[in-house]
Coordinates of C-alpha atoms and ligand atoms in Angstrom, one line a residue:
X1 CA -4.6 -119.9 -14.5
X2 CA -6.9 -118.4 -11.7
X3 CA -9.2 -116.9 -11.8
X4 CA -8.9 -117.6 -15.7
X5 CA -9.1 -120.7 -17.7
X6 CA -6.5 -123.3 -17.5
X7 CA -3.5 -122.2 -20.1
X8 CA -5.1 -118.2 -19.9
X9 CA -2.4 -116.0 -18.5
X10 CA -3.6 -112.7 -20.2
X11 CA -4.2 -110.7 -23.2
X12 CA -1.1 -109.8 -25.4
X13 CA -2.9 -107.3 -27.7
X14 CA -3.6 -104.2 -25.4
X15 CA -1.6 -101.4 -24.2
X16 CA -0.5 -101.8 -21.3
X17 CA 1.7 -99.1 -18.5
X18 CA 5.4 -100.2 -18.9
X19 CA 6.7 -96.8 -17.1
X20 CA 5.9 -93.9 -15.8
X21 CA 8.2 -91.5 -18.4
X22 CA 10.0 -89.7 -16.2
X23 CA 11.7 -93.3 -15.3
X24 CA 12.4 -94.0 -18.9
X25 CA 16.0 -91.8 -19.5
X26 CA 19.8 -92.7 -20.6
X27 CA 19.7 -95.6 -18.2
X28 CA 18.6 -99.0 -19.3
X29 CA 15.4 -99.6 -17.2
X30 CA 15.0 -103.1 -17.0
X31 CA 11.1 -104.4 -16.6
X32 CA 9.1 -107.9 -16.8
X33 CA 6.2 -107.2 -18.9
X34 CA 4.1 -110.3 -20.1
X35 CA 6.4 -112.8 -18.8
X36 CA 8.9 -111.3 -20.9
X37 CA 12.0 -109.0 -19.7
X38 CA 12.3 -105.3 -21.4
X39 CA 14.4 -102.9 -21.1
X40 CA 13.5 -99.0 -21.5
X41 CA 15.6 -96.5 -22.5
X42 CA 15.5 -93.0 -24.2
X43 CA 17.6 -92.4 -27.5
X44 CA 19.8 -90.0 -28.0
X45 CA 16.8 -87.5 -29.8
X46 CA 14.5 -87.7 -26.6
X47 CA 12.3 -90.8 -28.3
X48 CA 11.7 -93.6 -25.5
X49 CA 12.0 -97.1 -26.7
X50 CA 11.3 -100.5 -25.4
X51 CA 13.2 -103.5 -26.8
X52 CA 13.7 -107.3 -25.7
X53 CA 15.5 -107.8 -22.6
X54 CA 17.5 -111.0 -23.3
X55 CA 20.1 -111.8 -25.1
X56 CA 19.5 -114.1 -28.3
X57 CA 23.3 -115.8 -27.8
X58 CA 23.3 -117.2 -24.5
X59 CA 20.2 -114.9 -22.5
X60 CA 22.0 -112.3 -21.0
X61 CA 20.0 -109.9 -19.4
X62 CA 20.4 -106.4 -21.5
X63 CA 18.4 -104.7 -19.1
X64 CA 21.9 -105.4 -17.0
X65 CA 24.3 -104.4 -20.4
X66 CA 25.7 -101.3 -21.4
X67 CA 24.4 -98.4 -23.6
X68 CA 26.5 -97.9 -27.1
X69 CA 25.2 -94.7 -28.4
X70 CA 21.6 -95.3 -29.2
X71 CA 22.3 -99.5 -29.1
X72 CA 23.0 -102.0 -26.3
X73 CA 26.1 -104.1 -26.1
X74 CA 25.6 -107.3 -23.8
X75 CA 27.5 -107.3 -21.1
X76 CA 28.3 -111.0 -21.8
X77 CA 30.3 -111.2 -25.1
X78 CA 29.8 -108.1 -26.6
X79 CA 27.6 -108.7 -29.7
X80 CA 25.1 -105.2 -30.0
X81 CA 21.4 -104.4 -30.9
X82 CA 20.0 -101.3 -32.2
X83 CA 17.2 -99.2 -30.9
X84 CA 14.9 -100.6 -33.5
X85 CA 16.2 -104.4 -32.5
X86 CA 18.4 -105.3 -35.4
X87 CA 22.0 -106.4 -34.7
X88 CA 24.9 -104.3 -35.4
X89 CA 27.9 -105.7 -34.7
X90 CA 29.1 -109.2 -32.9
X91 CA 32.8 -108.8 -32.0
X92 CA 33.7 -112.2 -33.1
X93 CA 33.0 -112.5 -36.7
X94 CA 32.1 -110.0 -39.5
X95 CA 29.2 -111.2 -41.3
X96 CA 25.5 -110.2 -39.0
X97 CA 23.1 -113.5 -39.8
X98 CA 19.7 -111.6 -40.4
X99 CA 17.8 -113.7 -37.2
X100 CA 20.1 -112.3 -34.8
X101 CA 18.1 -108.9 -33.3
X102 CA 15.9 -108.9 -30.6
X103 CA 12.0 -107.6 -30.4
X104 CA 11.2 -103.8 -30.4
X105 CA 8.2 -102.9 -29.0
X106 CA 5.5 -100.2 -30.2
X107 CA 5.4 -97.6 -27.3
X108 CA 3.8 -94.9 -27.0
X109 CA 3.9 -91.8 -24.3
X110 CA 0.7 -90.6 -23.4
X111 CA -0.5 -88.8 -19.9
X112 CA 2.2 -89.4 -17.1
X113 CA 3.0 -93.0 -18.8
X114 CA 4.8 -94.9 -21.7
X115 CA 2.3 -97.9 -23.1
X116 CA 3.8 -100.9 -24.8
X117 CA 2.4 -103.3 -26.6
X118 CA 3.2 -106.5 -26.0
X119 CA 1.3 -108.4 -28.4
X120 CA 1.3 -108.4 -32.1
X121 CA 2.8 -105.4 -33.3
X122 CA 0.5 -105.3 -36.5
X123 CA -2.4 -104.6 -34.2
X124 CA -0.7 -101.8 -32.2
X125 CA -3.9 -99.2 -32.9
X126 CA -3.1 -96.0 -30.9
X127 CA -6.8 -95.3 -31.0
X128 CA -6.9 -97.9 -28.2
X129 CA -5.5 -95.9 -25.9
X130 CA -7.5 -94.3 -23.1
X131 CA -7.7 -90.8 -24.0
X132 CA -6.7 -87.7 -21.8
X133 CA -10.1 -86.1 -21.6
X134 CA -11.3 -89.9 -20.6
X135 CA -9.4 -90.6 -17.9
X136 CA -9.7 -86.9 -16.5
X137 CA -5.7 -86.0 -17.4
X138 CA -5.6 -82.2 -18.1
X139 CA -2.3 -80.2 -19.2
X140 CA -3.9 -77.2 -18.0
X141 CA -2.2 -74.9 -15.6
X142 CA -4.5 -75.1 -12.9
X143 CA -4.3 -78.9 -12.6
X144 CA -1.5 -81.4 -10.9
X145 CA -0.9 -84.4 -11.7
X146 CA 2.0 -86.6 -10.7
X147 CA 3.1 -90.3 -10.6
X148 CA 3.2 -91.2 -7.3
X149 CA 4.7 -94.6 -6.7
X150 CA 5.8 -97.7 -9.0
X151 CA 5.2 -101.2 -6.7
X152 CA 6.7 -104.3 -7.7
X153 CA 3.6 -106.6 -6.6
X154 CA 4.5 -110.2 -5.3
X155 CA 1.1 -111.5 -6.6
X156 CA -0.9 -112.2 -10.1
X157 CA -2.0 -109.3 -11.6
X158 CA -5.6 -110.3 -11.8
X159 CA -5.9 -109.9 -7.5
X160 CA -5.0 -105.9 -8.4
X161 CA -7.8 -105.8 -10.9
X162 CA -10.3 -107.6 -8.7
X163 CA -8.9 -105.2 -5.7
X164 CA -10.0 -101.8 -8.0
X165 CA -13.2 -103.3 -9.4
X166 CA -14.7 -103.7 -6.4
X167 CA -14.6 -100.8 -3.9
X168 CA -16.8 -102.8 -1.4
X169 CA -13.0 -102.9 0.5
X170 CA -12.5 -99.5 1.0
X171 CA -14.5 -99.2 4.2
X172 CA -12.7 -102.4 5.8
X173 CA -9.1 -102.8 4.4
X174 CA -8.9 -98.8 4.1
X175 CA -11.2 -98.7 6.9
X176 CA -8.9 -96.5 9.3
X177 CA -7.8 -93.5 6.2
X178 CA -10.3 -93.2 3.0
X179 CA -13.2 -95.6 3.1
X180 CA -16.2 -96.0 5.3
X181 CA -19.3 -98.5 5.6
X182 CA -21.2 -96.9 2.8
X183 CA -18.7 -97.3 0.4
X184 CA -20.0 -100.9 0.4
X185 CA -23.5 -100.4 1.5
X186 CA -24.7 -98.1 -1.3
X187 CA -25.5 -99.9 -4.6
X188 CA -23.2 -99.7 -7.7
X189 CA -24.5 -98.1 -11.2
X190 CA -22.6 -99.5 -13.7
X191 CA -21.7 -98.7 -17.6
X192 CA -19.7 -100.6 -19.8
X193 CA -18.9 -100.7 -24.1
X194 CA -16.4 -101.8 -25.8
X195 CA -13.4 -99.8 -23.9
X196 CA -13.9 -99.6 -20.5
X197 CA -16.0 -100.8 -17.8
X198 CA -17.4 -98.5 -15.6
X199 CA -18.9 -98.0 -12.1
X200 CA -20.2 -95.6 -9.5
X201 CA -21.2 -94.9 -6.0
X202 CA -23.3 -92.0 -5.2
X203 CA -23.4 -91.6 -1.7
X204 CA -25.6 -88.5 0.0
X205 CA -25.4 -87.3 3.5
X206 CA -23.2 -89.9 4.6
X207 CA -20.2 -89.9 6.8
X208 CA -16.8 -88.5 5.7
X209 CA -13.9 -90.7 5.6
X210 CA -11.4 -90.1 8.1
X211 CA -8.9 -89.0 5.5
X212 CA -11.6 -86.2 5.0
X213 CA -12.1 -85.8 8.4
X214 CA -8.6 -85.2 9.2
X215 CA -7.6 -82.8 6.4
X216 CA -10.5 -80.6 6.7
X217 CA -11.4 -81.1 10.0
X218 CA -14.5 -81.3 9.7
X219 CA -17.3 -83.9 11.1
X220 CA -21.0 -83.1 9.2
X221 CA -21.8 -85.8 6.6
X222 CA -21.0 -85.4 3.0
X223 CA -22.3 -86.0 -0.7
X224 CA -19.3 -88.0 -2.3
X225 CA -19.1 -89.9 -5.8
X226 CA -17.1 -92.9 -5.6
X227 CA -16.1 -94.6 -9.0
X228 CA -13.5 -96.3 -11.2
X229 CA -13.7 -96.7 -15.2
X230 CA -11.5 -99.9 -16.1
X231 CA -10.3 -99.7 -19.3
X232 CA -8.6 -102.7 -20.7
X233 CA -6.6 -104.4 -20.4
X234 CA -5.1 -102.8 -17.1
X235 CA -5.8 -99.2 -16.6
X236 CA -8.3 -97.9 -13.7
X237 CA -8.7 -94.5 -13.6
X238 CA -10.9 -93.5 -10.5
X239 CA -12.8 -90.6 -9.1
X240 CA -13.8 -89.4 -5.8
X241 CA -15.4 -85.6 -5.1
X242 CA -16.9 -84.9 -2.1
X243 CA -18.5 -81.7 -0.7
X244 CA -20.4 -80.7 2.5
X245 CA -24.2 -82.1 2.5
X246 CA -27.0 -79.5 2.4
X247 CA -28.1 -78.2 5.8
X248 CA -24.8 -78.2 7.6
X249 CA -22.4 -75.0 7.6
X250 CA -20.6 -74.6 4.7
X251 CA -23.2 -76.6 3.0
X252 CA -22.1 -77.5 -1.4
X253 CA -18.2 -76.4 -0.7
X254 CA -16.1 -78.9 -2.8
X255 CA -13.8 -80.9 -0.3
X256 CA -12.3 -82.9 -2.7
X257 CA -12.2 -83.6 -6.6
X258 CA -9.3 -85.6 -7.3
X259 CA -8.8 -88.6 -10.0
X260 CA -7.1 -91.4 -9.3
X261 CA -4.6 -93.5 -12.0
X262 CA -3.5 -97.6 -11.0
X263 CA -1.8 -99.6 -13.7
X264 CA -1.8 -102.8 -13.1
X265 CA 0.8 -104.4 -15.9
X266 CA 1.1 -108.2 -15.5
X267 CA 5.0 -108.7 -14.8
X268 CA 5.6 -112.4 -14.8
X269 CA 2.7 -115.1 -13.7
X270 CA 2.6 -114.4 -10.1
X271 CA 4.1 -111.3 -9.7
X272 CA 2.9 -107.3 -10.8
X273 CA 3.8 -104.1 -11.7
X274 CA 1.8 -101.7 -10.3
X275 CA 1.5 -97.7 -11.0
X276 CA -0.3 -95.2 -8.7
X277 CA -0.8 -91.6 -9.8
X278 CA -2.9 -89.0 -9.3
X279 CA -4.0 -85.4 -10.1
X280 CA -7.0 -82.9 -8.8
X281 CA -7.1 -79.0 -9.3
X282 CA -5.9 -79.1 -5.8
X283 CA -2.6 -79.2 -5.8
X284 CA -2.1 -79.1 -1.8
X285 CA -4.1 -81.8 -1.6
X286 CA -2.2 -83.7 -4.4
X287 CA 1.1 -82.7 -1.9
X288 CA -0.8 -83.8 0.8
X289 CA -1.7 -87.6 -0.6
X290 CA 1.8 -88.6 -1.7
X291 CA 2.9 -89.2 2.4
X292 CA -1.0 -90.0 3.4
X293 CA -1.4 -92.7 0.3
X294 CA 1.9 -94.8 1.1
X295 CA 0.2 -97.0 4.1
X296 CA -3.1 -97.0 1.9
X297 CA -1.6 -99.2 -0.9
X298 CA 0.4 -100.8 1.3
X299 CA -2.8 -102.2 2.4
X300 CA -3.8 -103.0 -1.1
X301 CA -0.5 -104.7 -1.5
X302 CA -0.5 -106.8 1.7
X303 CA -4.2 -107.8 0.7
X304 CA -2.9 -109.0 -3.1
X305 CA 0.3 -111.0 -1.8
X306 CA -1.5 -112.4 0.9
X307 CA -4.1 -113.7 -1.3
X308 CA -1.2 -115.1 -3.8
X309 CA 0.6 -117.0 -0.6
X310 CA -2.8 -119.2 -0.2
X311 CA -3.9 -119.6 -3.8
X312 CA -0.8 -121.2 -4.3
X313 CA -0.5 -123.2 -1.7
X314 CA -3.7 -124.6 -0.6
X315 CA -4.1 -128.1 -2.4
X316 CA -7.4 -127.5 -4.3
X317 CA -9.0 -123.8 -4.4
X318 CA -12.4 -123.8 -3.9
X319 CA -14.8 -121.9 -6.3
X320 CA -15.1 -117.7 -4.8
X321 CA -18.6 -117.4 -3.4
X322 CA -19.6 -114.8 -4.8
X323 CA -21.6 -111.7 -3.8
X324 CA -24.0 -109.7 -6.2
X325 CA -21.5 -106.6 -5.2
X326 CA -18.6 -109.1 -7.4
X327 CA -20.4 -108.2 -10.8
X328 CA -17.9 -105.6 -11.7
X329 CA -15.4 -107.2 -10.9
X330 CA -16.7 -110.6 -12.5
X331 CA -17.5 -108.4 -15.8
X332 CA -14.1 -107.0 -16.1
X333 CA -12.9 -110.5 -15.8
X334 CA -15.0 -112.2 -18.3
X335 CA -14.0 -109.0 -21.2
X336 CA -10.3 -110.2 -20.5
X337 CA -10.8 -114.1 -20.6
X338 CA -12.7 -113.0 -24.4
X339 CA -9.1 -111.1 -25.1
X340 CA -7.5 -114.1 -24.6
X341 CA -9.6 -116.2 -26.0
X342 CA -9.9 -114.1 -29.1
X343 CA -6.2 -114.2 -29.3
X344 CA -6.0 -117.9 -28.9
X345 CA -8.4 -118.8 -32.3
X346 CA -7.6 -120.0 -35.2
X347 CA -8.3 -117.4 -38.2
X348 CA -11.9 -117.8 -39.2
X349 CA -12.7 -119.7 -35.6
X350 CA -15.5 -117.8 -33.5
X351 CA -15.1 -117.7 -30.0
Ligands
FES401 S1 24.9 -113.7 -24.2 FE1 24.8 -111.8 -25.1 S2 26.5 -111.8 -26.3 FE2 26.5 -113.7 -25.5
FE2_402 FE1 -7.7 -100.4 -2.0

């Protein structure tokens, strides 16, 4: 499906954001992930688990069922799954035929999140992961982080990955709060292997965004950084610093140095889950974002669901025409079309 090849929805075998961890507690937290519902929950001894969300008997939701110690009974007719999937107990007969459990998922807490792995669980490799230190996460004192807001995203997930792989729409969209013209007219360097694809903007003596302006009031131009490592399938982790260009008072002071966190987990074909977090050694300013942000991806949003409304219901959608500023985001979707394609062989097939 767009902007993918017919039948390509997206890649299974990745971690991807199914929570922030502090949502995932005694409550059942129901989430699609992958087309698929899941429920969340925390056992008894603190571990965080992610199982199937519906019912093998008749597809009850368990995400809408009811916690039995460490298991779930369906609300519907009773019959109870364990942490690790397996059935325990159906209320009307004795004997537990071995295909009735439900799928547990390999999850694993990391950073502010909990990453599930909704593919093949043989290929779960932690090692995948996006490390602390590469995603600038710190558990040092002196730095804050926090998970800002979770967005349930009426639009395909690929829109959200398009939005933060090209920042050419931060000076328009976000033209009024963190972006300005530069952001789009200064040139991109770019970086990518096998785990993330990167890119920056260097801007020098240029003018600060109003978000800048307004905290720090101040109006001399700035030296900012501008960038966003992608690593797949659906974790951005951006940066912006800024500080005050030489030859203006107060010339090299840090204004900002913050990193940025979006997950973007595909929740069914049209719709998203989206995670925003962020940290910075400044922890006022982190304070300060969490009321300043909310209109900011609101814009994102209303951009994304827009876009959904027309793709799916003009008749035929034209090719994009694309600019030479799209390569980013064009790269990033050609690594997850090779996922899926990948996933899609045969054994011994090369694709
Ligand atoms: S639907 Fe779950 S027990 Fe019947
Ligand atoms: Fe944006």
């Amino acid at each position: 499906m767009y902007p993918f090849k017919p039948g390509s929805f997206a890649p299974r075998n990745g971690w991807y954001v199914a929570a922030f961890r502090e949502e995932i507690g005694e409550k059942l937290l129901s989430r699609w992930i992958l087309n698929q519902p899941v429920v969340l929950y925390r056992k008894a001894d603190g571990t965080a688990v992610a199982v199937e969300g519906r019912c093998p008997h008749r597809h009850f939701p368990l995400g809408e069922s009811k916690r039995v110690g460490d298991a779930i009974q369906c609300g519907y007719h009773g019959i109870t799954f364990g942490a690790d999937g397996k059935c325990t107990f159906i209320p009307s007969q004795k004997v537990v035929p071995g295909v009735y459990s439900i799928r547990a998922y390999p999850l694993v807490e990391r950073g502010l999140w909990a990453w599930i792995w909704p593919g093949d669980p043989d290929k779960a490799d932690e090692s995948l992961l996006p490390t602390e230190e590469e995603i600038g996460f710190s558990r040092s004192a002196d730095f804050h982080a926090k998970p800002f807001y979770y967005h349930h995203v009426n639009g395909r997930y690929q829109l959200l990955n398009d939005n933060l792989l090209d920042l050419t729409h931060l000076g328009y969209l976000h033209g009024g709060s963190i972006g300005t013209a530069d952001d789009a007219a200064t040139p991109e360097e770019r970086d990518q292997n096998a785990r993330r694809l990167s890119s920056r903007r260097i801007m020098k003596n240029t003018p600060p965004p109003p978000v800048t302006r307004e905290r720090f009031g101040i109006d001399c131009p700035v030296d900012r950084i501008s960038g966003m490592d992608f690593f797949y399938p659906g974790f951005h982790a951006g940066i912006g610093d800024s500080r005050v260009s030489e030859g203006y008072p107060q010339a090299g002071r840090q204004l900002t140095s913050s990193r940025v966190w979006h997950a973007v987990t595909p929740a069914t074909k049209t719709t998203t889950n989206y995670f925003f977090a962020m940290g910075s050694p400044d922890k006022e300013g982190v304070e300060f974002m969490v009321e300043y942000l909310k209109p900011v991806l609101a814009e994102d949003i209303f951009a994304t669901e827009q876009i959904e409304k027309i793709i799916t219901t003009v008749d035929d959608v034209p090719p994009e025409l694309m600019l030479r500023s799209d390569t980013t985001a064009v790269l990033g979707r050609r690594m997850l079309q090779a996922m899926m394609d990948a996933e899609a062989a045969k054994p011994g097939e090369l694709t």
